[in-house]
Amino acid sequence: MEDRGIELARWFDDRLGVARISKTALNKIFPDHWSFLLGEIAMYSFAIIIITGIFLTLFFVPSTKEVIYNGSYVPLRGQRVSEAYQSTVDISLNVRAGLVMRQMHHWAADIFAAAIVVHLCRIFFTGAFRRPRELNYMIGLTMLILVIVNGFIGYSLPDDQISGAGLRIAFSIFLSIPIIGTWGAFLLWGGNFPGNGDIIPRFYSLHILILPAVIAGLLAAHLGIMWHQKHTDFPGKDKSNRKVVGSSFWPTYTAKTTGYFFIIFGGLALLGGLFQINPIWLYGSYEPYKVSYAVQPDWYMGWLDGALRIMPAWETQFASRYLISAPFSRPGSGRRTRPWSITSSTGPAIDPFAPGSGSGSCPST
Amino acid sequence: MSTGGDDQSGSDDVSTGGENPGGTGPGAGSGGGTATSTTATTVEDLRLEIPVERPRRAENFVALCFTVSVLATIGLAITYSLGGQPQAEGALLGLGLAGIGIGLAAWGKYLMPQGPFVEDRHELPTTEKDKQAFGAAFSRGQVAVERRGFLGKLLGAAIGVFSIVGIFPFIRSLYNPRPGNQLDYTQFRRGSRLVQINGRPVMADDVDVGGVLTVFPEGHEGDAVSQTLLIRASSVPITTLPGRETWSPHGYLAYSKLCTHAGCPVSLYQQQVQQLLCPCHQSVFTILNGARPIFGPAPRLIPQLPIMDNGDGFLRAQSDYQEPVGPGYWERNTSTTLNPPKKAAGQ
Ligand code: HEM
Ligand code: FES
C-alpha cells in the first residue's frame, strides 16, 4: 500500500517534478484561531451551492413560456404558469430529494453571503486588509458583490410572484440610472418590462455559468494569494511578523478542514431538510398585475430595499428635458434654479428644508 | 515544555521529539522570545505526540461519529428508495455528512500532532537584483517593439476597431425591440373598453361603492404597462384635480397600477381614508386629489386615466394616460407633472 503510494508519487515526480513543492505544501503551517474558520464557511458554502446547483440544473427549465399546470399540486391545477415556475414546483414536490436540494441551495446562498460578511468584518477589524493584502481585500469585496448579485438572480429564476415583483423593482432601478438607464434595462430584459421572455434564460446563463465561473476564478486567486502571503495572526508567544505558528497542513489541518467541510455540508442538509425556505408553490406564478404583501428579498438584498425606502421622494428635471429619478436626485443640486427643478410632491412629509415643513403628514392621519 | 499555542486544549503535553533534520530546535522549544529561532520549518520534526491524555476516548468518539454517519447514510438510501420524504432525507443526509465531519475534525484536533510548529514568513518583495534583471528583460523586448513603433500603432488601431465593431452587433442584436417611446404610452386608446383579466368588459354598475377591479384595455389583458386600478370611490363624479371634471363617471376613478416609485402594482385600497398603499415600500396615495403621495418614497402623483360612459353602459377610456405611467426614467419629459397644482397633503 505504502509502496504503491510512493510508486505513484515517483511516477508523477518523474513527469512533473513536484516532490519538492508538494513537500513544502504538506508542511505549510496554518495558525489556529476560530476566526479563520469564517472564510472557510464561505468557501465550503460555495462548493455546496455548486453541488446542489448542478442537481437543480438537471430539472429546472429556464423558460417563461406559459403552460397550463397539470402536476401533482392540486391548488395550482389548471392555472397558467411559466415553465420555469412549473419546473421549480416539480423539483420541490415531485423530484425525489428535490426539495431538500432546492432548500439546501437557497440556505447555502444565505449562509454563503453571511459568512462572507462576517469574514469581512474579521478582516476589517483586525486590520488584515493592510499592505501587502490589499489585493486580496479587493478580490474578497468583489466576490461579495458577485455573490449578492448571483443570489438575487437565482432567487428570480423560479419566476414566482414574489421574485417577479423583485424583478419589477430591479427593472425600475435600472431605469433610474441617468442617461443609459432605459437602454440598459431594455438591453437586459429584451424590451419593456416584463420583457419578451428573455430575462429568465439570460439570468440562467449568468447564474449557473458566467458568475460562478468568475467567482471560482477570483476564489482561486484569493486562496493562491493567501497561501503565498501566509495568514495574518493574532499576537502571541513566538508569533511575529517573521514567523507563522500553528499546526501543519498535513495531516492535522487537512483533517480538520475536511471535517469542517462535511460539518457545513451536514448543517446545510439539516437546514434544507427541516426548515422551509421559499415555498414557491404557495406564491403562484408571476403575473405583473398581482402583488403579494410578503414582498421581501433575501436578507443580503436588505441594503438595497432599505435604500429604496429611505431615498427622499425627489425627482430632478434636467435641462427641462431629462429626468433624474429619485435614487440619483440630490438635494441642493440647484434646487429651484433653472434649468434644474425638483418635483417633490411629498415635500412637507419628507423634506425638512422645504418652506413651511413644520408638520409632517403621515398615512394614518 | 511550554508551547506557544493560543487556544488548544491540553497542548501542554506536547514535547519536542529530539533531533530534527533542520538542525535547530523547534521554535517553541527555544523559549527565548520571538527572534531566536532563525531557520525554517521545524515541522520536519516528526512530533507525533498528540494533545489529549486519553487518546482512547477520543478514538471512541471519532469511531462513534463515523458509525453514526454510516447508519444515517444507509437510512438515507432506504428512505430514498422508498420514495423519499423531505424532512427524513434532510435529517439523515445531515447526520451522514455531519458524522463524517465531526469525526474528522475531532480526529484532527485530538489525535494528530498539533505542534505548534513555526515557519518563517518570507519577504514578499524580491531583491533589487531581481527587479533590475526583470527590468532589463522587459526593455530588451520593449526596444524591439518600439523600433517598429508605426506597426505597433497600426496593431492598436486594428484591435481597437475590431473591438468596437465586434461588440456592436452583439449589443445591437440584443435590442429587440429598442426602447423608442415604449415607456411613454400604454395600450389605452380613445374608446378602449376597460376589461378584466378574463376579457370581460366592465359595466357601469358592476362595482359597488368601495369596490376595486384591476382592468386593462380590451385586447391587452394582463399587459404589464397598461394595468389600471378601477376604484368605485363614490356614486357621483369626483374632480380629483382641476381639468379632470369629466374623468370619473359614476364615481369611478381609474389610476395606473404602477407605483411611481419602483413600479410595483399599487393595489391596497383603504376605503375609510380613501388611500392607496403600495405594498413594496409603503408609499401612500390619496385618491380623491389625484393620487398624491403623502408618505413613502414615491415621488409623483399616480397618473389618472380619463374614462367615460357613452351611454351604452361600458366603461371606456377617453384617451391614453396623459403622461407616462410608472417609475421615472431619463427620457421622461416631466413638463406635465412639474409643479403640479398644489393642494394640501392629506385629505
Ligand atoms: C454564488 C453562487 C450562487 C448563489 C448565491 C445561488 C443562489 C440561488 C438562489 C437563492 C436560488 C433560488 C432558489 C429557490 O428556488 O429558492 C437559486 C436557484 C437556482 N440555482 Fe443557484 N446560486 C449560485 C450558484 C449556482 C450554480 C453554480 C448553479 C449550477 C451549477 C446554480 C443553479 C441554480 C438553479 C438551476 C436554480 C433554479 C432552480 C430553483 O430555483 O430552485 N446556482 N440559486
Ligand atoms: S414601488 Fe411602490 S413604494 Fe416602492
mmCIF file of N, CA, C and O in Angstrom, chain A residues 97-172:
data_model
loop_
_atom_site.group_PDB
_atom_site.id
_atom_site.type_symbol
_atom_site.label_atom_id
_atom_site.label_comp_id
_atom_site.label_asym_id
_atom_site.label_seq_id
_atom_site.Cartn_x
_atom_site.Cartn_y
_atom_site.Cartn_z
ATOM 1 N N ALA A 97 -35.892 13.956 -3.383
ATOM 2 C CA ALA A 97 -34.863 14.758 -2.719
ATOM 3 C C ALA A 97 -34.753 16.145 -3.349
ATOM 4 O O ALA A 97 -33.870 16.913 -2.994
ATOM 5 N N GLY A 98 -35.662 16.454 -4.262
ATOM 6 C CA GLY A 98 -35.579 17.747 -4.933
ATOM 7 C C GLY A 98 -35.768 18.906 -3.977
ATOM 8 O O GLY A 98 -35.037 19.906 -4.037
ATOM 9 N N LEU A 99 -36.741 18.770 -3.079
ATOM 10 C CA LEU A 99 -36.991 19.872 -2.156
ATOM 11 C C LEU A 99 -35.786 20.098 -1.254
ATOM 12 O O LEU A 99 -35.373 21.233 -1.006
ATOM 13 N N VAL A 100 -35.185 19.005 -0.787
ATOM 14 C CA VAL A 100 -34.014 19.137 0.079
ATOM 15 C C VAL A 100 -32.901 19.861 -0.676
ATOM 16 O O VAL A 100 -32.271 20.786 -0.150
ATOM 17 N N MET A 101 -32.683 19.449 -1.921
ATOM 18 C CA MET A 101 -31.611 20.069 -2.700
ATOM 19 C C MET A 101 -31.908 21.555 -2.939
ATOM 20 O O MET A 101 -31.031 22.405 -2.816
ATOM 21 N N ARG A 102 -33.154 21.847 -3.288
ATOM 22 C CA ARG A 102 -33.507 23.236 -3.570
ATOM 23 C C ARG A 102 -33.352 24.085 -2.312
ATOM 24 O O ARG A 102 -32.796 25.178 -2.346
ATOM 25 N N GLN A 103 -33.845 23.565 -1.216
ATOM 26 C CA GLN A 103 -33.760 24.356 0.014
ATOM 27 C C GLN A 103 -32.318 24.460 0.514
ATOM 28 O O GLN A 103 -31.909 25.496 1.043
ATOM 29 N N MET A 104 -31.539 23.393 0.291
ATOM 30 C CA MET A 104 -30.113 23.497 0.647
ATOM 31 C C MET A 104 -29.446 24.585 -0.182
ATOM 32 O O MET A 104 -28.641 25.369 0.308
ATOM 33 N N HIS A 105 -29.771 24.591 -1.482
ATOM 34 C CA HIS A 105 -29.180 25.591 -2.374
ATOM 35 C C HIS A 105 -29.524 26.991 -1.861
ATOM 36 O O HIS A 105 -28.657 27.868 -1.771
ATOM 37 N N HIS A 106 -30.769 27.186 -1.495
ATOM 38 C CA HIS A 106 -31.201 28.505 -1.044
ATOM 39 C C HIS A 106 -30.573 28.857 0.306
ATOM 40 O O HIS A 106 -30.061 29.970 0.503
ATOM 41 N N TRP A 107 -30.592 27.901 1.232
ATOM 42 C CA TRP A 107 -29.957 28.171 2.529
ATOM 43 C C TRP A 107 -28.463 28.433 2.356
ATOM 44 O O TRP A 107 -27.884 29.315 3.011
ATOM 45 N N ALA A 108 -27.844 27.662 1.473
ATOM 46 C CA ALA A 108 -26.406 27.839 1.270
ATOM 47 C C ALA A 108 -26.120 29.244 0.759
ATOM 48 O O ALA A 108 -25.117 29.855 1.148
ATOM 49 N N ALA A 109 -27.006 29.778 -0.088
ATOM 50 C CA ALA A 109 -26.794 31.136 -0.584
ATOM 51 C C ALA A 109 -26.850 32.130 0.569
ATOM 52 O O ALA A 109 -26.000 33.025 0.678
ATOM 53 N N ASP A 110 -27.827 31.963 1.450
ATOM 54 C CA ASP A 110 -27.945 32.884 2.586
ATOM 55 C C ASP A 110 -26.746 32.776 3.519
ATOM 56 O O ASP A 110 -26.210 33.773 3.998
ATOM 57 N N ILE A 111 -26.324 31.530 3.781
ATOM 58 C CA ILE A 111 -25.189 31.325 4.692
ATOM 59 C C ILE A 111 -23.898 31.823 4.039
ATOM 60 O O ILE A 111 -23.042 32.431 4.694
ATOM 61 N N PHE A 112 -23.781 31.567 2.756
ATOM 62 C CA PHE A 112 -22.601 31.993 1.995
ATOM 63 C C PHE A 112 -22.402 33.501 2.168
ATOM 64 O O PHE A 112 -21.337 33.969 2.616
ATOM 65 N N ALA A 113 -23.439 34.251 1.848
ATOM 66 C CA ALA A 113 -23.316 35.703 1.939
ATOM 67 C C ALA A 113 -23.038 36.133 3.384
ATOM 68 O O ALA A 113 -22.193 37.004 3.631
ATOM 69 N N ALA A 114 -23.711 35.490 4.331
ATOM 70 C CA ALA A 114 -23.496 35.859 5.738
ATOM 71 C C ALA A 114 -22.058 35.570 6.149
ATOM 72 O O ALA A 114 -21.403 36.385 6.806
ATOM 73 N N ALA A 115 -21.541 34.405 5.736
ATOM 74 C CA ALA A 115 -20.177 34.044 6.109
ATOM 75 C C ALA A 115 -19.186 35.048 5.526
ATOM 76 O O ALA A 115 -18.215 35.440 6.196
ATOM 77 N N ILE A 116 -19.428 35.474 4.297
ATOM 78 C CA ILE A 116 -18.513 36.455 3.701
ATOM 79 C C ILE A 116 -18.546 37.750 4.508
ATOM 80 O O ILE A 116 -17.504 38.340 4.791
ATOM 81 N N VAL A 117 -19.750 38.167 4.889
ATOM 82 C CA VAL A 117 -19.844 39.440 5.610
ATOM 83 C C VAL A 117 -19.113 39.352 6.952
ATOM 84 O O VAL A 117 -18.340 40.249 7.313
ATOM 85 N N VAL A 118 -19.309 38.257 7.679
ATOM 86 C CA VAL A 118 -18.649 38.142 8.978
ATOM 87 C C VAL A 118 -17.130 38.008 8.792
ATOM 88 O O VAL A 118 -16.342 38.604 9.529
ATOM 89 N N HIS A 119 -16.743 37.232 7.786
ATOM 90 C CA HIS A 119 -15.328 37.088 7.442
ATOM 91 C C HIS A 119 -14.721 38.463 7.134
ATOM 92 O O HIS A 119 -13.653 38.825 7.619
ATOM 93 N N LEU A 120 -15.471 39.238 6.379
ATOM 94 C CA LEU A 120 -15.020 40.585 6.023
ATOM 95 C C LEU A 120 -14.854 41.441 7.273
ATOM 96 O O LEU A 120 -13.895 42.204 7.394
ATOM 97 N N CYS A 121 -15.789 41.300 8.211
ATOM 98 C CA CYS A 121 -15.675 42.056 9.468
ATOM 99 C C CYS A 121 -14.392 41.665 10.189
ATOM 100 O O CYS A 121 -13.683 42.518 10.723
ATOM 101 N N ARG A 122 -14.092 40.363 10.216
ATOM 102 C CA ARG A 122 -12.854 39.923 10.872
ATOM 103 C C ARG A 122 -11.656 40.597 10.195
ATOM 104 O O ARG A 122 -10.796 41.182 10.855
ATOM 105 N N ILE A 123 -11.629 40.552 8.885
ATOM 106 C CA ILE A 123 -10.529 41.162 8.145
ATOM 107 C C ILE A 123 -10.462 42.656 8.454
ATOM 108 O O ILE A 123 -9.391 43.214 8.695
ATOM 109 N N PHE A 124 -11.617 43.270 8.469
ATOM 110 C CA PHE A 124 -11.639 44.721 8.641
ATOM 111 C C PHE A 124 -11.180 45.111 10.042
ATOM 112 O O PHE A 124 -10.285 45.933 10.220
ATOM 113 N N PHE A 125 -11.778 44.484 11.055
ATOM 114 C CA PHE A 125 -11.498 44.947 12.422
ATOM 115 C C PHE A 125 -10.153 44.478 12.950
ATOM 116 O O PHE A 125 -9.675 44.983 13.955
ATOM 117 N N THR A 126 -9.536 43.500 12.297
ATOM 118 C CA THR A 126 -8.185 43.153 12.721
ATOM 119 C C THR A 126 -7.147 43.810 11.819
ATOM 120 O O THR A 126 -5.962 43.566 11.959
ATOM 121 N N GLY A 127 -7.608 44.625 10.890
ATOM 122 C CA GLY A 127 -6.652 45.336 10.036
ATOM 123 C C GLY A 127 -5.932 44.436 9.051
ATOM 124 O O GLY A 127 -4.882 44.792 8.533
ATOM 125 N N ALA A 128 -6.482 43.269 8.785
ATOM 126 C CA ALA A 128 -5.785 42.322 7.913
ATOM 127 C C ALA A 128 -5.814 42.735 6.445
ATOM 128 O O ALA A 128 -5.234 42.065 5.609
ATOM 129 N N PHE A 129 -6.494 43.855 6.155
ATOM 130 C CA PHE A 129 -6.565 44.296 4.761
ATOM 131 C C PHE A 129 -5.358 45.138 4.382
ATOM 132 O O PHE A 129 -5.198 45.523 3.243
ATOM 133 N N ARG A 130 -4.493 45.447 5.372
ATOM 134 C CA ARG A 130 -3.408 46.381 5.082
ATOM 135 C C ARG A 130 -2.322 45.731 4.238
ATOM 136 O O ARG A 130 -2.303 44.523 4.047
ATOM 137 N N ARG A 131 -1.416 46.566 3.742
ATOM 138 C CA ARG A 131 -0.326 46.077 2.935
ATOM 139 C C ARG A 131 0.315 44.884 3.614
ATOM 140 O O ARG A 131 0.548 44.948 4.822
ATOM 141 N N PRO A 132 0.617 43.814 2.936
ATOM 142 C CA PRO A 132 0.544 43.610 1.489
ATOM 143 C C PRO A 132 -0.755 42.959 1.025
ATOM 144 O O PRO A 132 -0.786 42.388 -0.043
ATOM 145 N N ARG A 133 -1.833 43.018 1.821
ATOM 146 C CA ARG A 133 -3.004 42.193 1.491
ATOM 147 C C ARG A 133 -4.139 42.969 0.838
ATOM 148 O O ARG A 133 -5.270 42.504 0.782
ATOM 149 N N GLU A 134 -3.841 44.176 0.326
ATOM 150 C CA GLU A 134 -4.930 44.965 -0.277
ATOM 151 C C GLU A 134 -5.582 44.226 -1.436
ATOM 152 O O GLU A 134 -6.798 44.285 -1.613
ATOM 153 N N LEU A 135 -4.751 43.531 -2.228
ATOM 154 C CA LEU A 135 -5.307 42.849 -3.397
ATOM 155 C C LEU A 135 -6.369 41.844 -2.982
ATOM 156 O O LEU A 135 -7.457 41.784 -3.551
ATOM 157 N N ASN A 136 -6.038 41.068 -1.962
ATOM 158 C CA ASN A 136 -6.988 40.061 -1.530
ATOM 159 C C ASN A 136 -8.245 40.690 -0.946
ATOM 160 O O ASN A 136 -9.335 40.138 -1.051
ATOM 161 N N TYR A 137 -8.072 41.850 -0.325
ATOM 162 C CA TYR A 137 -9.241 42.543 0.214
ATOM 163 C C TYR A 137 -10.174 42.952 -0.920
ATOM 164 O O TYR A 137 -11.389 42.736 -0.856
ATOM 165 N N MET A 138 -9.578 43.499 -1.986
ATOM 166 C CA MET A 138 -10.407 43.915 -3.112
ATOM 167 C C MET A 138 -11.069 42.705 -3.781
ATOM 168 O O MET A 138 -12.240 42.750 -4.151
ATOM 169 N N ILE A 139 -10.310 41.625 -3.912
ATOM 170 C CA ILE A 139 -10.891 40.417 -4.511
ATOM 171 C C ILE A 139 -12.057 39.931 -3.654
ATOM 172 O O ILE A 139 -13.126 39.570 -4.159
ATOM 173 N N GLY A 140 -11.867 39.950 -2.345
ATOM 174 C CA GLY A 140 -12.927 39.486 -1.452
ATOM 175 C C GLY A 140 -14.177 40.334 -1.581
ATOM 176 O O GLY A 140 -15.290 39.812 -1.682
ATOM 177 N N LEU A 141 -13.982 41.657 -1.617
ATOM 178 C CA LEU A 141 -15.138 42.544 -1.764
ATOM 179 C C LEU A 141 -15.862 42.272 -3.078
ATOM 180 O O LEU A 141 -17.085 42.227 -3.129
ATOM 181 N N THR A 142 -15.062 42.080 -4.151
ATOM 182 C CA THR A 142 -15.675 41.806 -5.448
ATOM 183 C C THR A 142 -16.508 40.538 -5.376
ATOM 184 O O THR A 142 -17.626 40.471 -5.890
ATOM 185 N N MET A 143 -15.961 39.518 -4.716
ATOM 186 C CA MET A 143 -16.722 38.273 -4.617
ATOM 187 C C MET A 143 -18.009 38.496 -3.841
ATOM 188 O O MET A 143 -19.054 37.950 -4.198
ATOM 189 N N LEU A 144 -17.948 39.294 -2.782
ATOM 190 C CA LEU A 144 -19.173 39.554 -2.016
ATOM 191 C C LEU A 144 -20.252 40.142 -2.922
ATOM 192 O O LEU A 144 -21.402 39.696 -2.923
ATOM 193 N N ILE A 145 -19.833 41.129 -3.722
ATOM 194 C CA ILE A 145 -20.817 41.759 -4.612
ATOM 195 C C ILE A 145 -21.366 40.736 -5.608
ATOM 196 O O ILE A 145 -22.571 40.641 -5.820
ATOM 197 N N LEU A 146 -20.468 39.941 -6.189
ATOM 198 C CA LEU A 146 -20.926 38.964 -7.181
ATOM 199 C C LEU A 146 -21.868 37.940 -6.557
ATOM 200 O O LEU A 146 -22.845 37.507 -7.174
ATOM 201 N N VAL A 147 -21.565 37.555 -5.322
ATOM 202 C CA VAL A 147 -22.426 36.564 -4.666
ATOM 203 C C VAL A 147 -23.811 37.158 -4.418
ATOM 204 O O VAL A 147 -24.838 36.503 -4.631
ATOM 205 N N ILE A 148 -23.847 38.411 -3.999
ATOM 206 C CA ILE A 148 -25.139 39.059 -3.779
ATOM 207 C C ILE A 148 -25.910 39.125 -5.095
ATOM 208 O O ILE A 148 -27.090 38.777 -5.159
ATOM 209 N N VAL A 149 -25.213 39.536 -6.151
ATOM 210 C CA VAL A 149 -25.880 39.630 -7.454
ATOM 211 C C VAL A 149 -26.374 38.252 -7.894
ATOM 212 O O VAL A 149 -27.523 38.075 -8.304
ATOM 213 N N ASN A 150 -25.510 37.259 -7.755
ATOM 214 C CA ASN A 150 -25.927 35.931 -8.210
ATOM 215 C C ASN A 150 -27.041 35.369 -7.338
ATOM 216 O O ASN A 150 -27.891 34.629 -7.820
ATOM 217 N N GLY A 151 -27.033 35.729 -6.071
ATOM 218 C CA GLY A 151 -28.130 35.302 -5.208
ATOM 219 C C GLY A 151 -29.442 35.906 -5.666
ATOM 220 O O GLY A 151 -30.457 35.225 -5.776
ATOM 221 N N PHE A 152 -29.406 37.194 -5.983
ATOM 222 C CA PHE A 152 -30.626 37.851 -6.460
ATOM 223 C C PHE A 152 -31.113 37.207 -7.760
ATOM 224 O O PHE A 152 -32.299 36.944 -7.947
ATOM 225 N N ILE A 153 -30.155 36.939 -8.647
ATOM 226 C CA ILE A 153 -30.525 36.346 -9.935
ATOM 227 C C ILE A 153 -31.122 34.960 -9.736
ATOM 228 O O ILE A 153 -32.149 34.618 -10.331
ATOM 229 N N GLY A 154 -30.503 34.157 -8.868
ATOM 230 C CA GLY A 154 -31.027 32.817 -8.613
ATOM 231 C C GLY A 154 -32.424 32.868 -8.023
ATOM 232 O O GLY A 154 -33.314 32.105 -8.400
ATOM 233 N N TYR A 155 -32.615 33.799 -7.116
ATOM 234 C CA TYR A 155 -33.906 33.986 -6.461
ATOM 235 C C TYR A 155 -34.976 34.312 -7.493
ATOM 236 O O TYR A 155 -36.149 33.974 -7.319
ATOM 237 N N SER A 156 -34.574 34.966 -8.590
ATOM 238 C CA SER A 156 -35.537 35.347 -9.621
ATOM 239 C C SER A 156 -35.886 34.195 -10.550
ATOM 240 O O SER A 156 -36.899 34.244 -11.242
ATOM 241 N N LEU A 157 -35.037 33.181 -10.615
ATOM 242 C CA LEU A 157 -35.227 32.140 -11.624
ATOM 243 C C LEU A 157 -36.571 31.414 -11.550
ATOM 244 O O LEU A 157 -37.177 31.162 -12.587
ATOM 245 N N PRO A 158 -37.073 31.058 -10.361
ATOM 246 C CA PRO A 158 -38.328 30.284 -10.342
ATOM 247 C C PRO A 158 -39.522 31.052 -10.887
ATOM 248 O O PRO A 158 -40.570 30.464 -11.095
ATOM 249 N N ASP A 159 -39.407 32.361 -11.106
ATOM 250 C CA ASP A 159 -40.469 33.127 -11.751
ATOM 251 C C ASP A 159 -41.773 33.069 -10.954
ATOM 252 O O ASP A 159 -42.852 32.983 -11.513
ATOM 253 N N ASP A 160 -41.653 33.112 -9.647
ATOM 254 C CA ASP A 160 -42.851 33.103 -8.815
ATOM 255 C C ASP A 160 -43.284 34.543 -8.536
ATOM 256 O O ASP A 160 -42.595 35.494 -8.906
ATOM 257 N N GLN A 161 -44.425 34.690 -7.892
ATOM 258 C CA GLN A 161 -45.000 36.009 -7.686
ATOM 259 C C GLN A 161 -44.047 36.948 -6.941
ATOM 260 O O GLN A 161 -43.903 38.112 -7.283
ATOM 261 N N ILE A 162 -43.363 36.424 -5.924
ATOM 262 C CA ILE A 162 -42.534 37.308 -5.105
ATOM 263 C C ILE A 162 -41.256 37.712 -5.838
ATOM 264 O O ILE A 162 -40.886 38.890 -5.883
ATOM 265 N N SER A 163 -40.600 36.738 -6.463
ATOM 266 C CA SER A 163 -39.359 37.113 -7.129
ATOM 267 C C SER A 163 -39.657 37.975 -8.353
ATOM 268 O O SER A 163 -38.861 38.835 -8.725
ATOM 269 N N GLY A 164 -40.824 37.773 -8.960
ATOM 270 C CA GLY A 164 -41.198 38.608 -10.102
ATOM 271 C C GLY A 164 -41.345 40.061 -9.692
ATOM 272 O O GLY A 164 -40.921 40.976 -10.412
ATOM 273 N N ALA A 165 -41.940 40.284 -8.506
ATOM 274 C CA ALA A 165 -42.046 41.658 -8.018
ATOM 275 C C ALA A 165 -40.655 42.242 -7.792
ATOM 276 O O ALA A 165 -40.410 43.423 -8.063
ATOM 277 N N GLY A 166 -39.736 41.404 -7.336
ATOM 278 C CA GLY A 166 -38.358 41.867 -7.167
ATOM 279 C C GLY A 166 -37.750 42.273 -8.495
ATOM 280 O O GLY A 166 -37.039 43.275 -8.598
ATOM 281 N N LEU A 167 -38.037 41.506 -9.536
ATOM 282 C CA LEU A 167 -37.514 41.844 -10.857
ATOM 283 C C LEU A 167 -38.096 43.160 -11.359
ATOM 284 O O LEU A 167 -37.417 43.951 -12.005
ATOM 285 N N ARG A 168 -39.384 43.357 -11.071
ATOM 286 C CA ARG A 168 -40.006 44.628 -11.470
ATOM 287 C C ARG A 168 -39.244 45.793 -10.825
ATOM 288 O O ARG A 168 -38.947 46.797 -11.470
ATOM 289 N N ILE A 169 -38.937 45.655 -9.546
ATOM 290 C CA ILE A 169 -38.221 46.727 -8.856
ATOM 291 C C ILE A 169 -36.820 46.880 -9.451
ATOM 292 O O ILE A 169 -36.339 47.993 -9.681
ATOM 293 N N ALA A 170 -36.183 45.749 -9.760
ATOM 294 C CA ALA A 170 -34.843 45.821 -10.348
ATOM 295 C C ALA A 170 -34.890 46.560 -11.685
ATOM 296 O O ALA A 170 -34.025 47.390 -11.983
ATOM 297 N N PHE A 171 -35.903 46.269 -12.488
ATOM 298 C CA PHE A 171 -36.056 46.956 -13.775
ATOM 299 C C PHE A 171 -36.176 48.458 -13.544
ATOM 300 O O PHE A 171 -35.535 49.263 -14.224
ATOM 301 N N SER A 172 -36.988 48.838 -12.552
ATOM 302 C CA SER A 172 -37.178 50.264 -12.278
ATOM 303 C C SER A 172 -35.886 50.916 -11.792
ATOM 304 O O SER A 172 -35.616 52.073 -12.112
#
